[in-house]
Short mmCIF file of C-alpha atoms in Angstrom, two decimals:
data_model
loop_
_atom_site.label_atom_id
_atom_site.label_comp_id
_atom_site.label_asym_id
_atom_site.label_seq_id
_atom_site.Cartn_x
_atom_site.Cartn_y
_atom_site.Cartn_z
CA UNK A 1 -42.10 -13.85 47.92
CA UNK A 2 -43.58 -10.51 48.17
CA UNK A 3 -44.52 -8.02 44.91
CA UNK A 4 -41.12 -5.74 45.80
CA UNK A 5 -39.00 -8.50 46.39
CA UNK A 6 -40.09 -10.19 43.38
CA UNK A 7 -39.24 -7.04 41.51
CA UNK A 8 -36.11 -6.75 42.49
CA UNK A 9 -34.93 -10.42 41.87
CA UNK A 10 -36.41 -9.56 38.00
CA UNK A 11 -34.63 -6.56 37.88
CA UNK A 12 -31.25 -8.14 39.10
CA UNK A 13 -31.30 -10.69 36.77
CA UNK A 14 -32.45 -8.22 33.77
CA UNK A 15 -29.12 -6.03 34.86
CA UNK A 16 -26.86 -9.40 34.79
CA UNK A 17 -28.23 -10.37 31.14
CA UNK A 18 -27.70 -6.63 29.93
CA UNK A 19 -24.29 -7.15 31.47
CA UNK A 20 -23.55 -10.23 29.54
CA UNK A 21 -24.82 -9.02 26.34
CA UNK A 22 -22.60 -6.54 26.52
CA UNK A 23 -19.69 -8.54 27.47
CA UNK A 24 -20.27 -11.01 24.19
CA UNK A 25 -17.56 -9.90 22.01
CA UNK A 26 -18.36 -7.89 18.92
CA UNK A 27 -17.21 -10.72 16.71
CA UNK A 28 -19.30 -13.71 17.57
CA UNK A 29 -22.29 -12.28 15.26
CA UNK A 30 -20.03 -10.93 12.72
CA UNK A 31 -20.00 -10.25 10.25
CA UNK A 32 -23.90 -10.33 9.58
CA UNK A 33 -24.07 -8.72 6.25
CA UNK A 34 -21.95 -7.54 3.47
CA UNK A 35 -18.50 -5.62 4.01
CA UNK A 36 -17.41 -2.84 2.32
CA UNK A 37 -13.77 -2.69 1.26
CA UNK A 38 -12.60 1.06 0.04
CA UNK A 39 -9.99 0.97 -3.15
CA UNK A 40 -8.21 3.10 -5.86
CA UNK A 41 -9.94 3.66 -9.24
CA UNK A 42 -11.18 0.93 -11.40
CA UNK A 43 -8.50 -0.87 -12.85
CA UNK A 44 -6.06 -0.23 -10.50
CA UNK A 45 -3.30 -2.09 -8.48
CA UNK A 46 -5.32 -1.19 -5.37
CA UNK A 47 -8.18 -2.36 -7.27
CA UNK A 48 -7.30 -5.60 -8.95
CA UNK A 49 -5.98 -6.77 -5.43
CA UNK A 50 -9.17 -5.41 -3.40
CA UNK A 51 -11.18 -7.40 -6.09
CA UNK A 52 -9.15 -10.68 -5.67
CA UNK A 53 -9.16 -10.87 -1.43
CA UNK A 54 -12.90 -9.82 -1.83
CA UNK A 55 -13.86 -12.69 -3.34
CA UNK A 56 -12.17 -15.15 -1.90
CA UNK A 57 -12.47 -13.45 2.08
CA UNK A 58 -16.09 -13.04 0.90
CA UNK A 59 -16.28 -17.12 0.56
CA UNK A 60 -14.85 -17.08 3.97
CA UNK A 61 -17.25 -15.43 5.88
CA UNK A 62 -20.47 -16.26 3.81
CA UNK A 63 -21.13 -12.17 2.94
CA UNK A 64 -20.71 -10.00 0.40
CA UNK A 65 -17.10 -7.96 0.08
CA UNK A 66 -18.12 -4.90 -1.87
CA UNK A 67 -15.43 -2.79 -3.48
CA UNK A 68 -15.94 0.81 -3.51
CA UNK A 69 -14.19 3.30 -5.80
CA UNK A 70 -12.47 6.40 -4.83
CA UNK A 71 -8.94 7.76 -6.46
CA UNK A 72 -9.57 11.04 -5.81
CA UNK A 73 -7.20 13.13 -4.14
CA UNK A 74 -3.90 10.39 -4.14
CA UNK A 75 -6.65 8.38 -2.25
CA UNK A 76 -7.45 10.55 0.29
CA UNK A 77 -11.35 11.04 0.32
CA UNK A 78 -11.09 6.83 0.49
CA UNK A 79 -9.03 7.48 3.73
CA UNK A 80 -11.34 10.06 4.94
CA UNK A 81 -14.47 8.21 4.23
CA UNK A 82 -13.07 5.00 6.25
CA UNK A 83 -11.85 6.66 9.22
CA UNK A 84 -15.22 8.25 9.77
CA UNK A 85 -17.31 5.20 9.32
CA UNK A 86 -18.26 2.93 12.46
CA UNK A 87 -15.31 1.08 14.07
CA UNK A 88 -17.95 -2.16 13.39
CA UNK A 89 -15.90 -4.25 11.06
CA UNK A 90 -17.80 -3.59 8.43
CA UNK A 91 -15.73 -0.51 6.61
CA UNK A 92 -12.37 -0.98 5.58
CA UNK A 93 -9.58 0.65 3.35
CA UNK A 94 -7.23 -1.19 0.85
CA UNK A 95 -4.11 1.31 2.02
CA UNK A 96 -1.10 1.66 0.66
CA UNK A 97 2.09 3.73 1.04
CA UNK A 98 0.68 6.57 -0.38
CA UNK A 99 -2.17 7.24 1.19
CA UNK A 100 -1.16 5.67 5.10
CA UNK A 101 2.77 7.34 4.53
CA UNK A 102 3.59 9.80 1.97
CA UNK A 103 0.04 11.55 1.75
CA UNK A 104 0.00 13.13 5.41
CA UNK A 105 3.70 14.83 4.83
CA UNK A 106 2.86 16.30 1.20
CA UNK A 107 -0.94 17.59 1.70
CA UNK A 108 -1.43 20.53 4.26
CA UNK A 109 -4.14 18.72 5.46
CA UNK A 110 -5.13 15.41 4.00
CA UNK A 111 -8.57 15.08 6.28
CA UNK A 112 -7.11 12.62 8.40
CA UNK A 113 -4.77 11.44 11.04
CA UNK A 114 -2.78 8.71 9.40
CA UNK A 115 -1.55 7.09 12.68
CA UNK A 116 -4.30 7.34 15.09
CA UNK A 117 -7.43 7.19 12.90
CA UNK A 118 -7.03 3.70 11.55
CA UNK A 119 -6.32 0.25 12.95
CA UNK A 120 -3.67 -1.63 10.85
CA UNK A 121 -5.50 -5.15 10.01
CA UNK A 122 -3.14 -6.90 7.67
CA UNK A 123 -0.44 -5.83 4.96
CA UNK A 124 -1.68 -7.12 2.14
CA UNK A 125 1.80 -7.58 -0.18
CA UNK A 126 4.92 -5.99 -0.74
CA UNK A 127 7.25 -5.33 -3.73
CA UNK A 128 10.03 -3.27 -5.35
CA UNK A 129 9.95 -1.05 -8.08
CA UNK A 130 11.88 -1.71 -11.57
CA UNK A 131 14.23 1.25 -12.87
CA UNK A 132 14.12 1.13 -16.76
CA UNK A 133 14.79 3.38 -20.14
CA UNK A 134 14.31 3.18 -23.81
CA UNK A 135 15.94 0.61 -25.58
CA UNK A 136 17.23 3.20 -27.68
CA UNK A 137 18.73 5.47 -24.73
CA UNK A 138 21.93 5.69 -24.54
CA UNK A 139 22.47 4.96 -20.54
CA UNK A 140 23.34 1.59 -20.26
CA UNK A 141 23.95 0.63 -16.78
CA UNK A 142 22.71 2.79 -13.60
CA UNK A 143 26.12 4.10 -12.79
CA UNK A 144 26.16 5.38 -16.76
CA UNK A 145 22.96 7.26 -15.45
CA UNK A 146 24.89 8.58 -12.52
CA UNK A 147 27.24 9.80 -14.16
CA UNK A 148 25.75 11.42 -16.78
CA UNK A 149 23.27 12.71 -13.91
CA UNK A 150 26.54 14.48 -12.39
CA UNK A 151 28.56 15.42 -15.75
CA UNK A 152 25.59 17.89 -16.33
CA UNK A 153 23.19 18.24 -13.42
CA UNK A 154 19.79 18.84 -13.76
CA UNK A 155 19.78 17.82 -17.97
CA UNK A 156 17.84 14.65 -17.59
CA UNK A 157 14.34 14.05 -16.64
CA UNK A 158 11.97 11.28 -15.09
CA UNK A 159 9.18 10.30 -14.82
CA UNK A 160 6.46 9.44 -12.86
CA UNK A 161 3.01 8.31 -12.71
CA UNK A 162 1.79 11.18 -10.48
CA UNK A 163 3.59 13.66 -7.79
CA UNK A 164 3.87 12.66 -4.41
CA UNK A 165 2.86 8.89 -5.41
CA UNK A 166 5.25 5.90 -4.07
CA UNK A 167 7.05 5.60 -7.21
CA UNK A 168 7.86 9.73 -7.56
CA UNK A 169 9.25 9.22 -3.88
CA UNK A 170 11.34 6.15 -4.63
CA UNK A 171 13.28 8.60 -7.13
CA UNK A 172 13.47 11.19 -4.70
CA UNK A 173 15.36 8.94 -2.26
CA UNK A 174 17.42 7.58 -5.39
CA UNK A 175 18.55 11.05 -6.09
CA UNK A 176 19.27 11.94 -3.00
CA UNK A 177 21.09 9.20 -1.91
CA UNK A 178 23.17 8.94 -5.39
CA UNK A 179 24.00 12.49 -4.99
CA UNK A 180 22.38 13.96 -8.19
CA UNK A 181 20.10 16.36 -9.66
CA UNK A 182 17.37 15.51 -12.45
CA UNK A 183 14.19 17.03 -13.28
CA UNK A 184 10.51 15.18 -12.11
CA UNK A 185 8.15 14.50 -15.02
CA UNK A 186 4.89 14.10 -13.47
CA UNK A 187 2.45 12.01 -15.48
CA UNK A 188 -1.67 11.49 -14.67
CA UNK A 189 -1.52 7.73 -14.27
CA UNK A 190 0.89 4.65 -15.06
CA UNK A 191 -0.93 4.38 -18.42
CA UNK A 192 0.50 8.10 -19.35
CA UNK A 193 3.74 7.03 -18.10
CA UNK A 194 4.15 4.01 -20.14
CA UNK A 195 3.62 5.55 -23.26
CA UNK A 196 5.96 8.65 -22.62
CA UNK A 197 8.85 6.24 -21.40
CA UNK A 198 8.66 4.17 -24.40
CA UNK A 199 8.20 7.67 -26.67
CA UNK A 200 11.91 8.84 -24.88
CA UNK A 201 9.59 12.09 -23.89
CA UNK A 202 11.74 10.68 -20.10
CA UNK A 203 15.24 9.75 -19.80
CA UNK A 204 14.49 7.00 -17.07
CA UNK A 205 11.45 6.15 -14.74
CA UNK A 206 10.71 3.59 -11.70
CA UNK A 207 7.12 1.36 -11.88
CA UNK A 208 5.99 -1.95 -10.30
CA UNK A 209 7.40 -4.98 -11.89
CA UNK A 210 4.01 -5.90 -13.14
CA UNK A 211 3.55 -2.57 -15.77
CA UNK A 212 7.65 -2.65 -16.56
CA UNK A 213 8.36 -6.41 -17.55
CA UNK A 214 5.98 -6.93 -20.15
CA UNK A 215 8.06 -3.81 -21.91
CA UNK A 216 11.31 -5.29 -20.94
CA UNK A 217 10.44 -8.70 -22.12
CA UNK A 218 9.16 -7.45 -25.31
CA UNK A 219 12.69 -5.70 -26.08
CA UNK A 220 11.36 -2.50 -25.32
CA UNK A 221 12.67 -1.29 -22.05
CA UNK A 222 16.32 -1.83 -21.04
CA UNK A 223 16.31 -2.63 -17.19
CA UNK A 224 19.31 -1.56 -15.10
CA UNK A 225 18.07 -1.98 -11.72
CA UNK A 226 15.50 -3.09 -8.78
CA UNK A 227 15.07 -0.91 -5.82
CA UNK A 228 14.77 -3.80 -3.26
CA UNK A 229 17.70 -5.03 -0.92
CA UNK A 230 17.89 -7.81 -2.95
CA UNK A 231 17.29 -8.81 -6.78
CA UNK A 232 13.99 -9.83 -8.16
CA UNK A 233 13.48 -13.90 -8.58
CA UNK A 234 11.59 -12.25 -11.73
CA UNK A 235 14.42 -10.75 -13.39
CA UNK A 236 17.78 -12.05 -11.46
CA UNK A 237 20.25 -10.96 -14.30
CA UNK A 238 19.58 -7.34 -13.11
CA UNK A 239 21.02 -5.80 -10.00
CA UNK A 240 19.91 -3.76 -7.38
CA UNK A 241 20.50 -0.23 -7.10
CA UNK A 242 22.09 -0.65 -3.97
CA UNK A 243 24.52 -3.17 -5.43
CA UNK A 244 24.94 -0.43 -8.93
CA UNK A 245 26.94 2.31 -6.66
CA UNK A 246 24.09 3.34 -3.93
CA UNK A 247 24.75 1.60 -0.92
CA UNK A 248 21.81 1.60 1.56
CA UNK A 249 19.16 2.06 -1.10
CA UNK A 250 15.93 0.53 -0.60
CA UNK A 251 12.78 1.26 -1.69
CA UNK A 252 9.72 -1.36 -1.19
CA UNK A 253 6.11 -0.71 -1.72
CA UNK A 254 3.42 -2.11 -0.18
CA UNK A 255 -0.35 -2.39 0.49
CA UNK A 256 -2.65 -3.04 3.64
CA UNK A 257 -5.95 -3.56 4.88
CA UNK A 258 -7.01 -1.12 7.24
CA UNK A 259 -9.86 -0.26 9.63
CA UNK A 260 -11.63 2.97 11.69
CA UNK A 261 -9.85 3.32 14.81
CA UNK A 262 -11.48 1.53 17.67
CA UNK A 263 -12.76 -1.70 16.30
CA UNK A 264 -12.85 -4.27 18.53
CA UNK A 265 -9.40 -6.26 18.83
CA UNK A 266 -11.14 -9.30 17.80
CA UNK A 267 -12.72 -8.48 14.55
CA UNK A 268 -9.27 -7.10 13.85
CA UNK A 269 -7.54 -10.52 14.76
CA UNK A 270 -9.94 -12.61 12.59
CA UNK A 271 -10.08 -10.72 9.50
CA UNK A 272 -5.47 -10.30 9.96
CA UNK A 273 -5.67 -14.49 10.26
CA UNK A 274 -7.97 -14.83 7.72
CA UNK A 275 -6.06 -12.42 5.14
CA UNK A 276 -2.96 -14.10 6.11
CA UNK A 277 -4.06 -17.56 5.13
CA UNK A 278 -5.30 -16.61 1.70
CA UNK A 279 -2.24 -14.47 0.84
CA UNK A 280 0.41 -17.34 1.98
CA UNK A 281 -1.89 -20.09 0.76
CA UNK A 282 -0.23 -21.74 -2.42
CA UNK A 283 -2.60 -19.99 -4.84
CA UNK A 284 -1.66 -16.73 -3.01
CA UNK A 285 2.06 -16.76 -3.47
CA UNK A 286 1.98 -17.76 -6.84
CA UNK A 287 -0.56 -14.79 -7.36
CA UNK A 288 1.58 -12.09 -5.63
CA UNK A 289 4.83 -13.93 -7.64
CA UNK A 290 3.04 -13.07 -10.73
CA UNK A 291 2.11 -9.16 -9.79
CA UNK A 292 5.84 -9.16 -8.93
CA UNK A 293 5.73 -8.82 -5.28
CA UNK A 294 5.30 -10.96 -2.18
CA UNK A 295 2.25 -11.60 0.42
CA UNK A 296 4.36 -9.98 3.17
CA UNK A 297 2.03 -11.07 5.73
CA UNK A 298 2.50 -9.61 9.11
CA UNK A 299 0.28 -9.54 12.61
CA UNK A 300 -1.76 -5.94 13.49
CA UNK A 301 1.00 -4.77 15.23
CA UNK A 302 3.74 -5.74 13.32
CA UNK A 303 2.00 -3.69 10.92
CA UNK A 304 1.19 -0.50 13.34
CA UNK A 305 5.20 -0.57 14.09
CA UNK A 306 5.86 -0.81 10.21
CA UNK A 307 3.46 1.95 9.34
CA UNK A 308 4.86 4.19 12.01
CA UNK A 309 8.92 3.55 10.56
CA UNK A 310 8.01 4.32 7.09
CA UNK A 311 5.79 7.16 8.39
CA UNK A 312 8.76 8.71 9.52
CA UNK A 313 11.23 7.96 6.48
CA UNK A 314 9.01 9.54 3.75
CA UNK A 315 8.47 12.37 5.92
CA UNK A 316 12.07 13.07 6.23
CA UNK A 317 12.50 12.34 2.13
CA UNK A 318 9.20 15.09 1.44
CA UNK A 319 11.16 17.54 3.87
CA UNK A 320 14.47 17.22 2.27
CA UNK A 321 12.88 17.37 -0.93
CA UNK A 322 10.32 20.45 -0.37
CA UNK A 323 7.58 18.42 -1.87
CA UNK A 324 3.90 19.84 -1.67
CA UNK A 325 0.72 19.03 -3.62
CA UNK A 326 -2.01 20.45 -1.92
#
């Protein structure tokens, strides 16, 4: 074989390796070092539940999940700082309603493009919100609240644990819906919330099942309904709000893993099974029974079509509404 000819058989088979390399998918060498998992403050719902999948996905895949911290903004410098990292895998964003739903319709411009800047990798639970008031209020069932609501519009008040968060917008739809006026309380953080419920500084106020029962069980809170379609196993003496005079009313939060647009369809696959089997493994379910919710696991896109439907309903809710906050 001649020096040109011998060149050219090199080169050819130098081309077909390259081509192979490239054609090995991007998940059969990852992941190869730690992950990086984006969350709420410390302390947080966001937090506690990026903390618990870390360490047991971490076991999984023999790396490192490291939680970063970033509230700021209703959560959207987390967003930002996820959908501009490498679509590699190795950058993701505990989402939520907030941030993936609610955020893009009340900022003027969040920093991101909630539908095409992510790739939906798993929902990562779901679970209603508890209405509840003083013990010593006076409103004992919802449609006493209702009607008190509309015997004087615009007297009482609520609360919230920040404007524009899930729980602000799952009154908004409750007034709307129950035709009545009341005035928004907005409080920095659940912790703020709490204690001005329980002072009577709010007539009424909505929160996750996890920060209300403790009060309720301790005779401190008087709980006259759950937002979901049906009643909490938690608390089953207590009706929905649908069921108290709203028909239609629904109001479920949730949470989600997600990653920077564009990474590869098989890291996305793995880490959605993967997710999946720790939140509906027995120590899973008993784990989301006990933060009040429920794994709600789903595939990528079931989750892309989900995000999309309740992309549109809040943004009809912060229209009607005329929220803004920045």
């Amino acid at each position: 074989m001649n020096s040109r000819r011998r060149s050219l058989v090199i080169l050819a088979g130098l081309t077909a390796l390259a081509r192979g390399a490239r054609s090995q998918p991007a998940s059969s060498t990852w992941p190869s070092r730690p992950l990086h998992l984006v969350a709420g403050g410390v302390g947080s719902v966001t937090d506690v539940r990026a903390r618990w999948l870390g360490e047991r996905l971490g076991a999984v895949f023999g790396q490192p999940i490291l939680v970063e911290n970033n509230p700021a903004a209703g959560g959207n410098l987390a967003a930002q700082h996820v959908a501009r990292a490498a679509p590699d895998g190795y950058t993701l964003l505990l989402t939520h309603q907030g941030i993936a739903t609610i955020n893009p319709h009340m900022y003027a411009n969040p920093g991101f493009d909630s539908l095409n800047d992510f790739a939906p990798v798993a929902r990562f639970g779901i679970g209603m919100l508890l209405l509840a008031v003083p013990v010593a209020s006076p409103i004992q069932s919802l449609p006493d609240l209702i009607a008190r609501a509309k015997a004087k519009p615009g007297t009482l008040n609520f609360g919230s644990n920040g404007n524009g968060l899930p729980p602000h917008l799952a009154n908004e739809l409750f007034k709307r819906m129950a035709g009545i006026e009341a005035v928004h309380v907005p409080y920095k953080g659940g912790g703020e919330l709490m204690t001005g419920l329980l002072g009577e500084q709010v007539d009424w106020a909505m929160d996750g099942l996890t920060t209300m029962l403790p009060q309720v069980r301790g005779g401190k809170l008087r709980a006259l309904a759950v937002t979901g379609s049906q009643r909490a196993p938690q608390l089953p003496e207590v009706p929905t709000i649908a069921e108290s005079g709203v028909p239609g009313y629904e109001f479920i939060g949730w949470a989600g893993i997600a990653a920077p647009a564009r990474t590869p369809a098989a890291i996305v696959e793995r880490l959605n099974q993967e997710i999946n089997r720790i939140a509906t493994s027995e120590e899973g379910r008993r784990w989301f029974f006990n933060l009040g919710s429920d794994p709600g696991a789903v595939t990528p896109a079931e989750f892309a079509t989900f995000i999309r439907t309740e992309y549109a309903k809040w943004g009809q809710v912060v229209r009607e509404a005329g929220l803004k906050a920045g």
